[in-house]
Amino acid sequence: EPEVTQTPSHQVTQMGQEVILRCVPISNHLYFYWYRQILGQKVEFLVSFYNNEISEKSEIFDDQFSVERPDGSNFTLKIRSTKLEDSAMYFCASKLPRVYSVGNYGYTFGSGTRLTVV
Amino acid sequence: EDQVTQSPEALRLQEGESSSLNCSYTVSGLRGLFWYRQDPGKGPEFLFTLYSAGEEKEKERLKATLTKKESFLHITAPKPEDSATYLCAVQEETSGSRLTFGEGTQLTVNP
């Protein structure tokens, strides 16, 4: 079964450093997302990306965050200057448009990157 | 105001003891309601999508149902391997394709 792949699985960084989280979505999917989950809290939407541009972003996704799809397969989330409160699990997700989906349609999530800011 | 509320927060069952998890939602227009399973340290694993009141979907020991205000995930004769956190998420008509998640129900099935 196709998977969304995320690397690294765990990243430790010092406060103020830049980090790049990487994702390889399912190859024929067209919509891409980043979510995060702070320990013990709910999964929160960060940003959606379609047709090589941001289609929607949440209040969390401020100027410190950016996304890119540099080569048609990878999808990255960059945090320019990390803060302690950025420590969380970051999940990448992808999906097809519903009209192209058959059966039980849904968003596919990766296994996540655990970001620890010290 | 919470848009998606799941109950109970935690549920302990004996193997074979059937039960239901609840997801209440408040949205202006529902495009879809999604159920996911999440194991510790892992990403959400897709289970079901429901689109309209009255719809039901089944997979092995799980059955999801939807009304205009809530969804239920029924677990029949659960096994220890069903232990996980079950997440409910909604996609609203007015919010693009983002999902809004509930807090989840942590299910433990004892042998």
Short mmCIF file of C-alpha atoms in Angstrom, two decimals:
data_model
loop_
_atom_site.label_atom_id
_atom_site.label_comp_id
_atom_site.label_asym_id
_atom_site.label_seq_id
_atom_site.Cartn_x
_atom_site.Cartn_y
_atom_site.Cartn_z
CA GLU A 1 0.00 0.00 0.00
CA PRO A 2 1.37 3.46 -0.89
CA GLU A 3 2.82 5.42 2.01
CA VAL A 4 3.73 8.98 2.92
CA THR A 5 7.37 8.96 4.01
CA GLN A 6 8.81 11.48 6.47
CA THR A 7 12.43 12.14 7.42
CA PRO A 8 14.00 12.39 9.89
CA SER A 9 11.92 10.48 12.40
CA HIS A 10 13.42 12.52 15.23
CA GLN A 11 15.21 15.88 15.13
CA VAL A 12 16.78 17.69 18.05
CA THR A 13 17.71 21.32 17.49
CA GLN A 14 18.81 24.30 19.50
CA MET A 15 16.47 27.23 19.96
CA GLY A 16 16.94 29.78 17.19
CA GLN A 17 18.22 27.25 14.66
CA GLU A 18 16.56 26.53 11.33
CA VAL A 19 15.11 23.08 10.65
CA ILE A 20 13.77 21.47 7.52
CA LEU A 21 11.35 18.57 7.79
CA ARG A 22 11.01 16.42 4.72
CA CYS A 23 8.14 14.44 3.27
CA VAL A 24 7.61 12.29 0.19
CA PRO A 25 3.85 12.22 -0.47
CA ILE A 26 2.09 9.47 -2.40
CA SER A 27 3.11 9.92 -6.01
CA ASN A 28 -0.27 10.54 -7.64
CA HIS A 29 -1.68 12.70 -4.86
CA LEU A 30 -2.28 16.37 -5.58
CA TYR A 31 -2.97 17.97 -2.19
CA PHE A 32 -0.31 18.16 0.50
CA TYR A 33 -0.53 19.15 4.14
CA TRP A 34 1.43 19.70 7.31
CA TYR A 35 -0.12 19.13 10.72
CA ARG A 36 1.44 19.14 14.14
CA GLN A 37 0.64 17.51 17.45
CA ILE A 38 2.08 18.88 20.66
CA LEU A 39 2.48 16.12 23.23
CA GLY A 40 -0.87 15.30 24.83
CA GLN A 41 -2.80 17.70 22.59
CA LYS A 42 -4.92 17.38 19.48
CA VAL A 43 -3.64 17.24 15.93
CA GLU A 44 -3.61 20.79 14.50
CA PHE A 45 -3.66 21.95 10.89
CA LEU A 46 -0.73 24.10 9.73
CA VAL A 47 -0.90 24.48 5.97
CA SER A 48 -2.26 23.01 2.74
CA PHE A 49 -0.51 23.11 -0.62
CA TYR A 50 -1.97 22.57 -4.08
CA ASN A 51 -0.79 23.34 -7.57
CA ASN A 52 2.57 24.59 -6.28
CA GLU A 53 1.18 27.15 -3.91
CA ILE A 54 -0.24 27.49 -0.43
CA SER A 55 -4.01 27.09 -0.60
CA GLU A 56 -4.75 27.60 3.09
CA LYS A 57 -2.85 28.21 6.32
CA SER A 58 -3.70 28.41 9.99
CA GLU A 59 -2.89 31.10 12.55
CA ILE A 60 0.01 28.91 13.73
CA PHE A 61 1.69 29.13 10.32
CA ASP A 62 3.36 32.50 10.74
CA ASP A 63 6.37 34.04 8.99
CA GLN A 64 8.71 31.60 10.72
CA PHE A 65 7.23 28.75 8.67
CA SER A 66 7.50 28.04 4.95
CA VAL A 67 6.76 25.13 2.65
CA GLU A 68 8.23 24.04 -0.64
CA ARG A 69 7.84 21.33 -3.22
CA PRO A 70 11.30 21.70 -4.74
CA ASP A 71 11.46 18.80 -7.19
CA GLY A 72 8.00 17.37 -7.83
CA SER A 73 8.35 14.58 -5.26
CA ASN A 74 9.54 16.08 -1.98
CA PHE A 75 7.48 18.41 0.18
CA THR A 76 9.30 20.31 2.91
CA LEU A 77 8.42 22.36 5.97
CA LYS A 78 11.01 24.89 7.11
CA ILE A 79 11.02 26.59 10.48
CA ARG A 80 13.43 29.52 10.30
CA SER A 81 14.17 30.20 13.95
CA THR A 82 12.86 27.49 16.22
CA LYS A 83 11.30 28.20 19.60
CA LEU A 84 10.80 25.88 22.53
CA GLU A 85 7.06 25.83 21.80
CA ASP A 86 7.72 24.41 18.32
CA SER A 87 8.54 21.07 19.96
CA ALA A 88 5.92 18.66 18.61
CA MET A 89 5.26 15.80 16.23
CA TYR A 90 4.93 17.12 12.70
CA PHE A 91 2.85 15.09 10.28
CA CYS A 92 2.79 15.35 6.52
CA ALA A 93 -0.37 14.22 4.72
CA SER A 94 -1.52 13.95 1.13
CA LYS A 95 -4.68 13.16 -0.78
CA LEU A 96 -6.24 12.89 -4.19
CA PRO A 97 -9.16 15.08 -5.18
CA ARG A 98 -12.31 13.26 -4.19
CA VAL A 99 -13.48 12.92 -7.80
CA TYR A 100 -10.44 10.73 -8.55
CA SER A 101 -10.80 8.56 -5.49
CA VAL A 102 -12.52 5.22 -5.33
CA GLY A 103 -13.76 3.34 -2.34
CA ASN A 104 -13.11 4.68 1.13
CA TYR A 105 -11.54 8.11 0.43
CA GLY A 106 -9.28 9.78 2.96
CA TYR A 107 -6.12 11.68 3.72
CA THR A 108 -2.95 9.59 4.16
CA PHE A 109 -0.62 10.64 6.95
CA GLY A 110 3.06 9.90 7.39
CA SER A 111 4.57 8.53 10.60
CA GLY A 112 5.76 11.96 11.64
CA THR A 113 8.92 13.78 12.67
CA ARG A 114 9.37 14.37 16.36
CA LEU A 115 10.96 17.81 16.71
CA THR A 116 12.57 18.63 20.02
CA VAL A 117 13.81 22.19 20.54
CA VAL A 118 16.27 22.61 23.43
CA GLU B 1 -15.58 27.00 20.89
CA ASP B 2 -14.65 23.38 20.20
CA GLN B 3 -15.95 22.16 16.87
CA VAL B 4 -15.17 18.50 17.46
CA THR B 5 -15.63 16.85 20.85
CA GLN B 6 -14.87 13.22 21.50
CA SER B 7 -16.03 11.12 24.44
CA PRO B 8 -15.03 9.41 26.53
CA GLU B 9 -11.42 10.63 26.82
CA ALA B 10 -10.35 7.13 27.79
CA LEU B 11 -12.07 3.76 27.72
CA ARG B 12 -10.96 0.42 29.14
CA LEU B 13 -12.65 -2.72 27.85
CA GLN B 14 -12.20 -6.39 28.39
CA GLU B 15 -11.53 -8.45 25.29
CA GLY B 16 -14.87 -9.21 23.67
CA GLU B 17 -16.71 -6.37 25.44
CA SER B 18 -18.37 -4.26 22.73
CA SER B 19 -18.74 -0.49 23.10
CA SER B 20 -19.04 2.79 21.22
CA LEU B 21 -16.98 5.96 20.94
CA ASN B 22 -18.69 9.29 20.32
CA CYS B 23 -17.71 12.28 18.20
CA SER B 24 -19.92 15.38 18.41
CA TYR B 25 -19.36 18.13 15.91
CA THR B 26 -20.54 21.69 15.37
CA VAL B 27 -19.97 22.97 11.86
CA SER B 28 -21.86 25.20 9.47
CA GLY B 29 -21.76 22.59 6.73
CA LEU B 30 -20.16 19.17 6.83
CA ARG B 31 -18.13 18.08 3.84
CA GLY B 32 -16.86 14.92 5.49
CA LEU B 33 -16.22 13.25 8.83
CA PHE B 34 -13.15 11.10 9.17
CA TRP B 35 -12.13 8.44 11.69
CA TYR B 36 -8.48 7.64 12.26
CA ARG B 37 -6.58 5.28 14.51
CA GLN B 38 -3.33 6.50 16.09
CA ASP B 39 -0.79 4.28 17.81
CA PRO B 40 1.75 5.86 20.21
CA GLY B 41 4.46 7.79 18.36
CA LYS B 42 2.83 7.14 14.97
CA GLY B 43 0.80 9.09 12.46
CA PRO B 44 -2.99 8.83 12.15
CA GLU B 45 -4.06 5.75 10.18
CA PHE B 46 -7.16 6.26 8.04
CA LEU B 47 -10.24 4.17 8.88
CA PHE B 48 -13.44 5.70 7.44
CA THR B 49 -14.97 8.73 5.77
CA LEU B 50 -18.67 9.55 6.20
CA TYR B 51 -20.43 12.24 4.20
CA SER B 52 -24.11 12.36 5.08
CA ALA B 53 -26.46 11.56 7.95
CA GLY B 54 -27.54 7.95 7.96
CA GLU B 55 -24.38 6.71 6.31
CA GLU B 56 -22.60 3.68 7.82
CA LYS B 57 -19.28 2.02 7.04
CA GLU B 58 -17.73 -1.15 8.40
CA LYS B 59 -14.28 -2.66 8.56
CA GLU B 60 -13.62 -5.83 10.51
CA ARG B 61 -14.73 -5.15 14.13
CA LEU B 62 -15.35 -1.44 13.52
CA LYS B 63 -18.50 0.28 12.32
CA ALA B 64 -18.88 4.03 11.91
CA THR B 65 -22.22 5.83 11.77
CA LEU B 66 -23.18 9.45 11.23
CA THR B 67 -26.05 11.70 12.27
CA LYS B 68 -26.46 15.45 11.75
CA LYS B 69 -24.71 16.20 15.05
CA GLU B 70 -22.51 13.24 15.90
CA SER B 71 -20.75 10.11 14.78
CA PHE B 72 -20.25 6.84 16.57
CA LEU B 73 -17.48 4.33 16.19
CA HIS B 74 -18.82 0.97 17.32
CA ILE B 75 -16.31 -1.68 18.29
CA THR B 76 -17.66 -5.22 18.33
CA ALA B 77 -15.86 -7.92 20.32
CA PRO B 78 -12.61 -5.92 20.55
CA LYS B 79 -9.20 -7.56 20.78
CA PRO B 80 -6.08 -6.25 22.55
CA GLU B 81 -4.66 -5.19 19.16
CA ASP B 82 -7.52 -2.70 18.86
CA SER B 83 -5.92 -0.69 21.67
CA ALA B 84 -5.06 2.76 20.28
CA THR B 85 -6.25 6.34 20.27
CA TYR B 86 -9.18 6.88 17.92
CA LEU B 87 -9.39 10.31 16.34
CA CYS B 88 -12.36 11.99 14.74
CA ALA B 89 -11.87 14.87 12.29
CA VAL B 90 -14.23 17.02 10.24
CA GLN B 91 -13.84 18.86 6.97
CA GLU B 92 -16.15 21.86 6.75
CA GLU B 93 -17.63 23.25 3.57
CA THR B 94 -16.29 26.73 4.44
CA SER B 95 -12.75 25.79 5.45
CA GLY B 96 -11.16 24.45 2.30
CA SER B 97 -9.69 20.99 2.69
CA ARG B 98 -8.27 21.30 6.20
CA LEU B 99 -9.25 18.74 8.84
CA THR B 100 -10.23 19.80 12.36
CA PHE B 101 -9.49 17.04 14.84
CA GLY B 102 -10.98 16.15 18.18
CA GLU B 103 -8.90 15.26 21.22
CA GLY B 104 -9.31 11.55 20.64
CA THR B 105 -10.45 8.58 22.72
CA GLN B 106 -7.72 6.39 24.15
CA LEU B 107 -8.97 2.80 24.01
CA THR B 108 -7.36 0.01 26.01
CA VAL B 109 -8.54 -3.56 25.50
CA ASN B 110 -7.39 -5.96 28.18
CA PRO B 111 -6.96 -9.66 27.40
#
